[in-house]
Amino acid sequence: MNRLKAKINDVFWSKYDALVRDVVIPYQRDALNDNVADADPSHAIRNFRIAAGEEEGEFYGMVFQDSDVAKWLEAVAYSLENHPDPELEKEADEIIDLIGRAQQEDGYLNTYYIINGLENRWTNLKECHELYCAGHMIEAAVAYYNVTGKRKLLDIVCKFADHIDTVFGPEEDKLKGYPGHQEIELALIKLFRATKNKTYLDLAKYFLDERGKRPYYFDIEWEKRGKTEHWPGHRRRGPEYDQSHLPVREQSQAVGHSVRAVYMYAAMVDVAMETGDEKLLEACRRLWNNIVYKRMYITGAIGSQAHGEAFSFDYDLPNDTVYAETCAAIGLVFFANRMLEVEPKGEYGDVMERALYNGVISGMSLDGKRFFYVNPLEVNPEACAKNGNMEHVKPVRQKWFACACCPPNIARLLASLGHYIYGVKDNTIYTHLYIGNNTEVEMDGIKVGLTQKTNYPWNGKVSIDINLDGSKDFGLGLRIPGWCSDAKVSVNGQQIDIAGVIVDSYAIITRSWQDGDRIEVDLPMEPVRMRSNPLVRANVGRVAIQNGPIVYCLEEVDNGPNLQTLVLPKDAALVVSFQEDLLDGVNVITAKGERVKEEDWGKELYMANPCTQYEPADLTFVPYYAWVNREPGEMTVWVWEK
Ligand code: ZN
């Protein structure tokens, strides 16, 4: 399936588009240049100046600091696609020039090793992220080239990738390594698609094929460099941590560091698509099923434990000690989107939607200035402060991290969201996401314009207007979300019986489309009590409220403290009202709930008698993604039901 690029014009997402352009990109540029007061310095641009010999100084920051500059450039590229901005483009061009000046004669480009000693490059792939940084720079270059047509950064990364190809490969004199943090694999596919140079596809495939072979490459390089570690103790994280425990085609369970995992799975889908490797695709399907049916939070977040920022085991989904990195939810969107490219199945679109509307955008404050790295589903601020097991969980979003992977990652995804709405395959245009937008696609030489309008996710009414010269036969696929049981579709006011045309949760309407045709989709949204598989220990007896794609939570600011003492009676009605002035305008859900009476438990810590006395409590649920944009306090997604 080919992706279509759409220009977003949407009640919900245009705000994010504007935030990325007006707040996040300028803020991150200031952060990269160390111009944000009271936030950790980034030093990322200075590292490039020092590497270019234009400034004296030491390397500062994480070993992968270069990737922040790359992710910023990638976000800038997508933003320029939506909103041309000569000033911003000039700034980006200047940074690209600087990157070019830091590049070595042989193509090598990584400020940590350029500054600290090139003799040590490629000696610690497990920990030092050279290939990861290269990957992000490649992604930035392809995006910048696709949008601006400028080749400079593309030429820089091609030279770098050519250099990498001289270092790694099956030939005897080359290293048999692969990245400690996957990323370059999916980037090389993009570079292959942009340049048509098959070297890059082969290199991506090589990195995937080497992973999981024995002996473990990261032991070999460790011996070779004198058994040193960049991060003491890191080595104890065995091969599962970086998904090197098995050859990729034999993997069935999502294990280890969750961002590494989903970046790799996304690349596996890409390589399978480009090479027709069925065995590789089968592994992708198995890994997908393991995540989606056993290891994913209801918010689309993944990564249950802080230890190793990793998956743990099936159904282990604690809400408060969770990791759920924003980048991992973003990676799941990448994985889902690529699975959709292979086979348009609604479940991929459903998960993409779930992650986007919940676990991804929860990572950013509504003003675009603060970010979560960890996205808990249950928070007690005192526990975050005093219980060491929750040290990683922050009760409020932070300004900028010393390890700043998530903020620029969320920026690049939001700025490129127009690439995720549609796909075209076999004479059918598939609509994966309901987001207001305009787009144009050529079907056998005839230009077809689509204008989508909707108030999604606040209601499920969507219209799509077709614009073309004359008429054209093609299919229009409309994803019927898994949460919707009563979808209706009409064309020019005439309702269509979709039951007979649904294939894998897409209603496919094939006809001779005329200019001015209007499709209306009605996906009725009702607040629903969602329950977990009982093997999810943390959620037994509890429900989460979901309305359309949006998952809800209770916050202390609306419901008072001790959220665990609140209960939602089984027969309580869930009432939806749109509140324009709250949290930039959201559907709020209220219910007549109850609270355990304090006198019922008295002073005892333990008691033989169950709590029986409850007092009425008005429960107010707000969208999870928008939590803690007011006063900090407790929050929970799962609430007791009785
Ligand atoms: Zn991150």
XYZ file of C-alpha atoms and ligand atoms in Angstrom:
643
model
C 0.000 0.000 0.000
C 1.264 3.461 -0.830
C 0.785 6.186 1.715
C -0.945 9.392 0.763
C 0.003 12.762 2.169
C -2.903 14.822 3.413
C -3.062 18.392 4.614
C -4.736 18.376 7.998
C -7.575 20.779 8.679
C -9.184 19.370 11.776
C -10.859 20.498 14.990
C -8.722 18.196 17.109
C -5.392 17.761 15.313
C -4.881 21.193 13.712
C -4.227 22.505 17.196
C -1.338 20.029 17.549
C -0.024 20.939 14.141
C 0.003 24.603 15.167
C 1.584 23.777 18.541
C 4.419 21.903 16.879
C 5.007 24.816 14.512
C 4.592 27.699 16.947
C 5.746 26.256 20.264
C 7.488 22.888 20.105
C 9.854 23.516 17.177
C 11.004 26.967 18.416
C 11.226 25.687 21.995
C 13.262 22.670 20.975
C 15.530 24.797 18.815
C 16.188 26.963 21.886
C 16.738 23.851 23.979
C 19.205 22.375 21.478
C 21.039 25.716 21.566
C 20.941 25.848 25.387
C 18.752 28.931 25.418
C 16.033 27.643 27.743
C 16.461 28.954 31.270
C 15.796 26.499 34.126
C 16.009 23.401 31.915
C 18.925 20.987 31.567
C 21.351 22.186 28.870
C 21.318 20.087 25.717
C 24.645 21.163 24.176
C 23.610 19.300 21.035
C 24.388 22.102 18.554
C 27.613 23.004 20.383
C 28.731 19.385 20.019
C 28.488 19.796 16.247
C 30.423 23.084 16.354
C 33.158 21.484 18.432
C 33.221 18.462 16.114
C 33.544 20.837 13.150
C 36.533 22.502 14.814
C 34.736 25.823 15.077
C 34.625 25.968 18.848
C 36.743 24.708 21.714
C 35.201 22.418 24.274
C 34.254 18.963 25.372
C 31.419 16.749 24.235
C 28.507 17.140 26.611
C 25.278 15.237 26.992
C 24.149 11.724 26.255
C 26.201 9.658 23.855
C 23.210 9.887 21.468
C 22.783 13.661 21.781
C 23.127 14.082 17.982
C 19.796 12.338 17.498
C 17.949 15.258 19.090
C 19.200 17.553 16.337
C 18.176 14.992 13.739
C 14.683 14.541 15.147
C 14.271 18.313 15.298
C 15.276 18.623 11.633
C 12.828 15.893 10.719
C 10.003 17.684 12.556
C 10.999 20.919 10.787
C 10.819 19.174 7.421
C 7.251 17.949 8.019
C 6.237 21.301 9.417
C 7.566 23.044 6.293
C 5.487 20.628 4.246
C 2.354 21.926 5.946
C 3.444 25.529 6.409
C 6.242 26.938 4.255
C 8.413 29.189 6.428
C 11.546 30.651 4.770
C 13.004 31.774 8.121
C 12.716 28.325 9.655
C 14.036 26.696 6.484
C 17.053 29.015 6.587
C 17.745 28.026 10.194
C 17.501 24.366 9.253
C 19.807 24.919 6.261
C 22.391 26.519 8.543
C 22.293 23.564 10.911
C 22.602 21.206 7.933
C 25.658 23.183 6.766
C 27.129 22.791 10.248
C 26.443 19.041 10.180
C 28.219 18.898 6.816
C 31.239 20.666 8.257
C 31.376 18.185 11.150
C 31.321 15.196 8.793
C 34.675 13.424 8.371
C 36.444 12.870 5.061
C 35.427 9.217 4.990
C 31.785 10.041 5.649
C 31.730 9.298 9.381
C 29.452 11.521 11.417
C 28.968 11.315 15.166
C 30.043 14.147 17.424
C 30.711 11.971 20.463
C 33.426 9.998 18.700
C 34.695 12.862 16.555
C 35.328 14.861 19.731
C 36.452 12.020 22.014
C 38.577 10.017 19.599
C 37.747 8.386 16.301
C 39.964 5.423 17.162
C 37.165 4.168 19.395
C 34.363 4.373 16.860
C 32.367 1.219 16.170
C 33.821 -0.454 19.281
C 30.724 -0.305 21.474
C 27.631 -0.758 19.354
C 25.680 -2.123 22.317
C 25.799 1.054 24.337
C 26.982 3.959 22.255
C 24.238 4.413 19.678
C 26.319 5.452 16.653
C 24.029 3.542 14.304
C 20.948 4.847 16.118
C 22.085 8.454 15.644
C 22.934 7.695 12.025
C 19.411 6.359 11.575
C 17.777 9.486 12.895
C 19.990 11.662 10.697
C 18.998 9.557 7.688
C 15.295 9.896 8.514
C 15.728 13.679 8.845
C 17.580 13.847 5.535
C 14.946 11.892 3.633
C 12.126 14.002 5.096
C 13.982 17.245 4.357
C 14.757 16.147 0.815
C 11.186 14.993 0.153
C 9.747 18.293 1.354
C 12.281 20.891 0.196
C 13.938 19.039 -2.683
C 17.297 20.051 -1.185
C 19.926 17.337 -1.433
C 22.580 18.592 0.937
C 21.599 16.552 4.012
C 20.650 13.622 1.793
C 24.137 13.667 0.261
C 25.670 13.851 3.732
C 23.774 10.792 4.950
C 24.366 8.837 1.732
C 28.082 9.401 2.213
C 27.707 8.297 5.831
C 25.624 5.228 4.908
C 28.180 4.319 2.220
C 30.851 4.540 4.895
C 28.792 2.323 7.224
C 28.492 -0.151 4.359
C 32.297 -0.360 4.195
C 32.428 -1.165 7.928
C 29.593 -3.730 8.287
C 28.740 -6.678 6.106
C 29.294 -10.336 5.378
C 32.738 -9.826 3.794
C 35.636 -11.107 5.847
C 37.247 -7.760 6.603
C 34.024 -6.190 7.864
C 32.427 -6.121 11.312
C 29.553 -8.556 11.816
C 27.746 -6.147 14.105
C 24.361 -4.534 14.365
C 22.996 -1.620 16.392
C 22.488 -1.837 20.155
C 19.495 0.443 19.675
C 17.596 -0.364 16.492
C 16.536 2.572 14.341
C 18.911 2.678 11.373
C 17.153 -0.332 9.829
C 13.890 1.524 9.177
C 15.837 4.658 8.222
C 17.864 2.770 5.603
C 14.629 1.588 3.995
C 13.535 5.205 3.704
C 16.915 6.062 2.195
C 16.572 3.163 -0.242
C 13.114 4.383 -1.272
C 14.353 7.962 -1.701
C 17.508 7.078 -3.675
C 16.605 3.666 -5.194
C 20.107 2.587 -4.157
C 19.761 -1.082 -3.211
C 22.887 -0.952 -1.036
C 20.766 0.636 1.675
C 18.075 -2.046 1.549
C 20.755 -4.742 1.703
C 22.399 -3.046 4.664
C 19.079 -2.808 6.545
C 18.471 -6.486 5.859
C 22.014 -7.330 6.917
C 21.549 -5.666 10.316
C 18.306 -7.609 10.863
C 19.820 -10.890 9.691
C 22.865 -10.636 11.972
C 20.822 -10.039 15.112
C 20.350 -13.130 17.210
C 23.320 -15.060 15.795
C 25.722 -16.752 18.209
C 28.187 -15.936 19.612
C 26.534 -12.729 20.814
C 28.220 -9.894 18.945
C 28.079 -7.576 21.948
C 30.201 -10.053 23.924
C 32.719 -10.194 21.087
C 33.092 -6.425 20.926
C 33.281 -6.206 24.719
C 36.205 -8.641 24.827
C 37.853 -6.851 21.935
C 37.746 -3.394 23.514
C 39.169 -4.604 26.838
C 35.917 -5.354 28.679
C 34.997 -1.742 29.310
C 31.468 -0.365 29.639
C 30.057 3.024 28.748
C 27.257 2.654 31.280
C 28.546 0.492 34.127
C 26.212 -2.430 34.683
C 24.612 -2.138 31.268
C 26.197 -5.353 30.119
C 24.179 -7.342 32.610
C 21.207 -6.654 30.405
C 21.431 -9.710 28.260
C 20.455 -10.315 24.664
C 16.698 -10.077 25.323
C 17.133 -6.420 26.229
C 18.099 -5.562 22.651
C 16.081 -8.333 20.987
C 19.233 -10.300 20.088
C 18.132 -13.420 21.962
C 16.926 -15.125 18.770
C 17.208 -14.566 15.031
C 14.465 -12.065 14.184
C 12.499 -14.544 12.073
C 12.222 -16.877 15.064
C 10.932 -14.290 17.523
C 7.378 -14.587 18.842
C 7.317 -12.519 22.003
C 7.875 -8.819 22.435
C 10.751 -8.626 24.900
C 13.312 -6.163 26.133
C 13.530 -2.419 25.693
C 10.216 -1.495 24.170
C 11.351 1.364 21.904
C 14.145 -0.755 20.444
C 11.629 -3.545 19.922
C 8.974 -1.627 18.012
C 11.502 0.263 15.893
C 12.897 -3.107 14.880
C 9.487 -4.630 14.187
C 8.644 -1.634 11.980
C 11.849 -2.220 10.019
C 11.091 -5.931 9.757
C 7.761 -5.127 8.107
C 9.519 -2.740 5.712
C 12.140 -5.287 4.721
C 9.503 -8.014 4.374
C 7.512 -5.726 2.060
C 10.522 -4.842 -0.066
C 11.872 -8.381 -0.350
C 8.705 -10.506 -0.161
C 10.157 -12.374 2.820
C 7.104 -14.300 4.123
C 8.949 -15.760 7.089
C 9.911 -12.301 8.255
C 6.340 -11.091 7.847
C 5.052 -14.067 9.831
C 7.354 -13.060 12.692
C 5.917 -9.519 12.500
C 2.388 -10.893 12.788
C 3.328 -13.046 15.788
C 5.030 -10.134 17.531
C 2.077 -7.888 16.753
C -0.355 -10.369 18.287
C 1.788 -10.810 21.366
C 1.831 -7.048 21.983
C -1.771 -6.290 21.169
C -3.387 -9.251 22.907
C -1.082 -9.615 25.890
C 1.319 -6.725 26.466
C -0.349 -3.414 25.633
C -2.077 -0.949 27.943
C -5.550 0.276 27.101
C -3.927 3.614 26.222
C -1.811 1.983 23.505
C 1.219 2.344 25.770
C 3.788 -0.449 25.941
C 6.642 -1.313 28.289
C 5.450 -2.515 31.707
C 8.600 -2.035 33.714
C 11.153 0.672 34.426
C 13.921 -1.923 34.678
C 15.326 -1.838 31.167
C 12.385 0.356 30.026
C 11.045 -2.944 28.892
C 8.299 -5.425 28.256
C 7.965 -7.926 31.103
C 5.626 -10.897 30.518
C 2.134 -11.651 29.247
C -0.674 -9.803 31.047
C 1.772 -8.045 33.371
C 0.419 -4.520 33.057
C 0.779 -2.672 36.366
C -0.702 0.821 36.204
C 1.474 2.703 38.669
C 4.993 1.299 38.248
C 4.539 1.159 34.464
C 7.122 2.573 32.057
C 5.023 3.266 28.954
C 7.518 5.576 27.292
C 6.027 8.087 24.875
C 8.557 6.954 22.245
C 7.341 3.368 22.578
C 3.733 4.345 21.845
C 5.071 6.327 18.872
C 7.008 3.248 17.751
C 3.819 1.203 18.000
C 2.184 3.720 15.631
C 5.079 3.144 13.197
C 4.643 -0.630 13.490
C 0.844 -0.454 13.061
C 1.122 1.853 10.097
C 3.514 -0.484 8.318
C 1.319 -3.513 9.015
C -1.496 -1.547 7.389
C 0.703 -1.008 4.355
C 1.093 -4.765 4.036
C -2.535 -5.688 4.656
C -5.395 -3.271 5.337
C -6.889 -4.798 8.460
C -8.938 -2.739 10.866
C -7.125 -4.034 13.932
C -3.928 -2.276 12.851
C -5.840 0.962 12.366
C -7.587 0.491 15.711
C -4.309 0.145 17.569
C -2.771 3.064 15.685
C -5.772 5.173 16.668
C -5.681 3.953 20.290
C -2.019 4.849 20.666
C -2.351 8.211 18.920
C -5.325 9.550 20.862
C -4.118 8.275 24.213
C -0.578 7.061 24.921
C 1.174 9.316 22.391
C -0.382 12.719 23.020
C -0.477 12.156 26.785
C 3.268 12.709 26.407
C 2.841 16.440 25.739
C 1.073 19.175 27.708
C -1.740 21.049 25.997
C 0.497 24.122 25.711
C 3.250 22.066 24.011
C 5.862 23.057 26.582
C 6.132 20.079 28.885
C 6.601 16.373 28.268
C 6.200 12.972 29.844
C 8.744 10.281 29.214
C 6.775 7.807 31.328
C 2.992 7.655 30.943
C 1.436 6.015 34.011
C -2.211 4.965 34.172
C -2.390 5.535 37.902
C -0.549 8.162 39.907
C -0.275 9.193 43.481
C 2.206 12.102 43.647
C 3.336 11.155 47.148
C 4.174 7.655 45.953
C 6.231 9.129 43.089
C 8.184 11.149 45.653
C 8.605 8.545 48.386
C 8.355 5.060 46.896
C 11.584 4.202 45.111
C 9.783 1.815 42.766
C 8.069 4.814 41.239
C 11.064 7.070 41.054
C 10.794 7.078 37.263
C 7.139 8.184 37.322
C 6.705 11.946 37.334
C 3.390 13.348 38.572
C 3.700 16.373 36.244
C 5.214 16.783 32.762
C 8.800 18.009 32.685
C 10.411 20.798 30.700
C 13.248 19.070 28.921
C 15.087 15.915 29.740
C 18.784 15.290 29.961
C 17.789 12.283 27.857
C 15.450 14.092 25.518
C 14.280 11.381 23.192
C 10.516 11.799 23.638
C 9.821 15.526 22.985
C 11.347 15.701 19.490
C 9.882 12.291 18.668
C 6.357 13.442 19.449
C 6.982 16.607 17.408
C 8.023 14.682 14.309
C 5.059 12.340 14.547
C 2.492 15.117 15.037
C 4.005 17.154 12.212
C 3.774 14.167 9.865
C 0.332 12.934 10.908
C -1.026 13.765 7.461
C 0.964 10.742 6.170
C -1.008 8.301 8.325
C -4.593 8.999 7.263
C -4.870 7.221 3.898
C -3.277 4.447 1.940
C -3.787 3.304 -1.650
C -3.699 -0.327 -2.728
C -5.151 -2.187 -5.731
C -7.394 0.623 -6.974
C -8.759 1.297 -3.489
C -8.182 4.342 -1.302
C -8.229 3.249 2.327
C -9.165 5.691 5.084
C -7.325 4.599 8.207
C -7.970 7.625 10.397
C -10.860 10.060 10.663
C -9.161 13.425 10.688
C -10.290 16.520 8.790
C -8.011 16.994 5.795
C -7.601 17.623 2.068
C -5.647 15.365 -0.187
C -5.190 14.463 -3.805
C -4.264 11.149 -5.366
C -3.731 10.016 -8.925
C -5.717 6.928 -9.909
C -4.637 5.763 -13.409
C -3.724 9.295 -14.376
C -6.915 10.872 -13.056
C -6.580 13.227 -10.126
C -8.967 12.470 -7.284
C -9.363 15.030 -4.521
C -10.722 14.050 -1.112
C -11.965 16.499 1.506
C -12.690 14.947 4.863
C -14.590 16.828 7.576
C -15.358 15.601 11.064
C -15.630 16.486 14.745
C -13.886 13.256 15.635
C -13.051 12.238 18.362
C -15.931 14.149 19.994
C -18.498 12.556 17.730
C -18.335 9.978 14.966
C -19.870 11.884 12.066
C -17.536 12.124 9.092
C -18.072 13.434 5.572
C -15.780 12.883 2.612
C -16.290 14.921 -0.565
C -14.882 13.679 -3.845
C -13.454 15.986 -6.382
C -12.427 14.849 -9.856
C -12.708 15.618 -13.554
C -15.613 13.504 -14.753
C -15.852 10.065 -13.179
C -13.611 7.197 -12.171
C -14.062 3.620 -10.986
C -12.262 2.880 -7.755
C -12.855 1.567 -4.268
C -13.047 3.678 -1.153
C -12.215 1.755 2.023
C -13.546 3.126 5.298
C -12.211 1.706 8.543
C -15.007 0.678 10.875
C -13.394 1.003 14.310
C -13.564 -1.971 16.646
C -15.341 0.139 19.268
C -18.239 0.876 16.906
C -20.972 -1.733 16.497
C -23.513 0.277 14.543
C -21.687 2.090 11.751
C -23.677 3.633 8.929
C -22.427 4.818 5.562
C -24.314 6.775 2.933
C -23.389 8.045 -0.501
C -25.135 11.214 -1.671
C -27.720 10.763 1.080
C -28.504 7.123 0.170
C -27.681 4.692 2.945
C -25.574 1.727 1.892
C -25.876 -1.755 3.347
C -22.272 -2.119 4.431
C -22.602 -5.576 5.998
C -21.879 -7.193 2.650
C -18.871 -5.027 1.750
C -16.833 -5.179 4.937
C -13.446 -6.829 4.487
C -11.178 -6.974 7.545
C -13.116 -4.151 9.209
C -12.933 -1.863 6.179
C -16.188 -1.093 4.362
C -15.108 -1.070 0.717
C -17.380 0.915 -1.555
C -16.534 0.390 -5.192
C -18.367 2.342 -7.860
C -17.964 4.875 -10.576
C -17.312 7.956 -8.476
C -18.448 11.310 -9.839
C -17.247 14.793 -9.101
C -19.183 16.152 -6.120
C -20.043 12.763 -4.600
C -20.341 12.885 -0.847
C -19.781 9.957 1.503
C -21.129 10.252 5.027
C -19.941 7.940 7.753
C -21.701 7.751 11.089
C -19.817 5.975 13.853
C -22.051 6.400 16.909
C -20.001 6.946 20.067
C -21.246 5.801 23.431
C -19.259 5.771 26.644
C -18.344 2.162 27.315
C -17.039 0.404 30.423
C -13.986 -1.510 29.295
C -12.750 -4.495 31.250
C -9.441 -6.314 31.205
C -8.771 -9.928 30.619
C -8.802 -11.250 34.232
C -5.188 -12.345 33.841
C -4.272 -8.647 34.062
C -3.903 -8.687 37.829
C -3.930 -4.928 38.297
C -7.392 -4.434 36.810
C -9.534 -7.160 38.349
C -12.836 -5.699 39.523
C -12.143 -2.419 37.783
C -13.392 -0.743 34.630
C -11.992 1.963 32.377
C -14.255 4.355 30.515
C -13.788 4.727 26.789
C -15.812 6.873 24.417
C -14.972 6.331 20.758
C -11.180 6.208 20.601
C -10.685 8.229 23.781
C -9.763 6.553 27.064
C -10.818 8.432 30.195
C -9.415 8.906 33.687
C -10.364 10.311 37.064
C -8.285 13.179 38.406
C -8.048 14.438 41.951
C -8.815 17.989 40.834
C -12.337 16.880 39.867
C -12.935 14.001 42.254
C -11.003 14.707 45.459
C -8.176 12.635 46.926
C -7.992 8.862 47.502
C -9.362 7.921 44.100
C -9.120 4.254 45.112
C -12.049 4.782 47.517
C -14.365 5.692 44.628
C -16.624 3.140 43.016
C -18.749 3.186 39.904
C -22.033 1.285 40.424
C -22.873 -1.103 37.592
C -26.143 0.687 36.855
C -24.790 4.268 36.951
C -25.498 6.160 33.730
C -22.501 7.658 31.951
C -23.414 11.143 30.763
C -21.397 12.850 28.031
C -21.192 16.616 27.697
C -18.881 18.694 25.561
C -17.176 21.362 27.645
C -15.694 23.976 25.419
C -13.681 25.787 28.084
C -12.178 22.739 29.727
C -8.803 21.384 28.553
C -9.105 23.095 25.144
C -12.573 21.608 24.670
C -13.292 17.971 25.555
C -16.141 15.550 26.084
C -16.465 15.113 29.830
C -18.196 12.032 31.220
C -20.003 12.208 34.528
C -21.643 9.511 36.618
C -23.342 9.155 39.983
C -20.714 7.200 41.846
C -20.020 6.395 45.463
C -17.187 6.744 47.921
C -16.388 4.399 50.801
C -17.371 6.236 53.990
C -14.375 7.058 56.123
C -16.172 6.094 59.358
C -16.666 2.663 57.845
C -13.017 1.775 58.243
C -12.243 3.993 61.254
C -8.711 3.848 62.618
C -8.050 0.191 61.851
C -5.494 -0.832 59.272
C -6.989 -4.304 58.969
C -10.474 -5.458 59.796
C -12.646 -8.524 59.472
C -15.753 -6.703 58.336
C -16.060 -5.545 54.762
C -16.789 -1.892 53.937
C -20.520 -1.578 53.489
C -21.205 2.107 53.847
C -20.890 4.382 50.874
C -21.751 8.014 50.340
C -22.755 9.519 47.003
C -19.923 10.952 44.943
C -20.220 12.698 41.588
C -17.589 11.197 39.332
C -16.032 13.275 36.563
C -13.975 11.547 33.882
C -11.733 13.538 31.552
C -9.714 12.284 28.566
C -6.584 10.518 29.751
C -4.330 12.352 27.284
C -5.248 15.663 28.930
C -4.561 14.699 32.540
C -2.524 17.016 34.765
C -2.991 20.067 32.615
C -4.582 21.717 35.636
C -3.591 21.104 39.263
C -1.278 18.174 39.936
C -2.760 15.335 41.947
C -3.855 11.740 41.833
C -5.048 10.130 38.620
C -6.397 6.735 37.699
C -7.699 5.173 34.496
C -9.143 2.048 36.163
C -11.924 2.528 38.707
C -13.629 -0.005 40.965
C -17.004 -1.234 39.842
C -19.719 -2.582 42.161
Zn 11.516 8.628 24.529
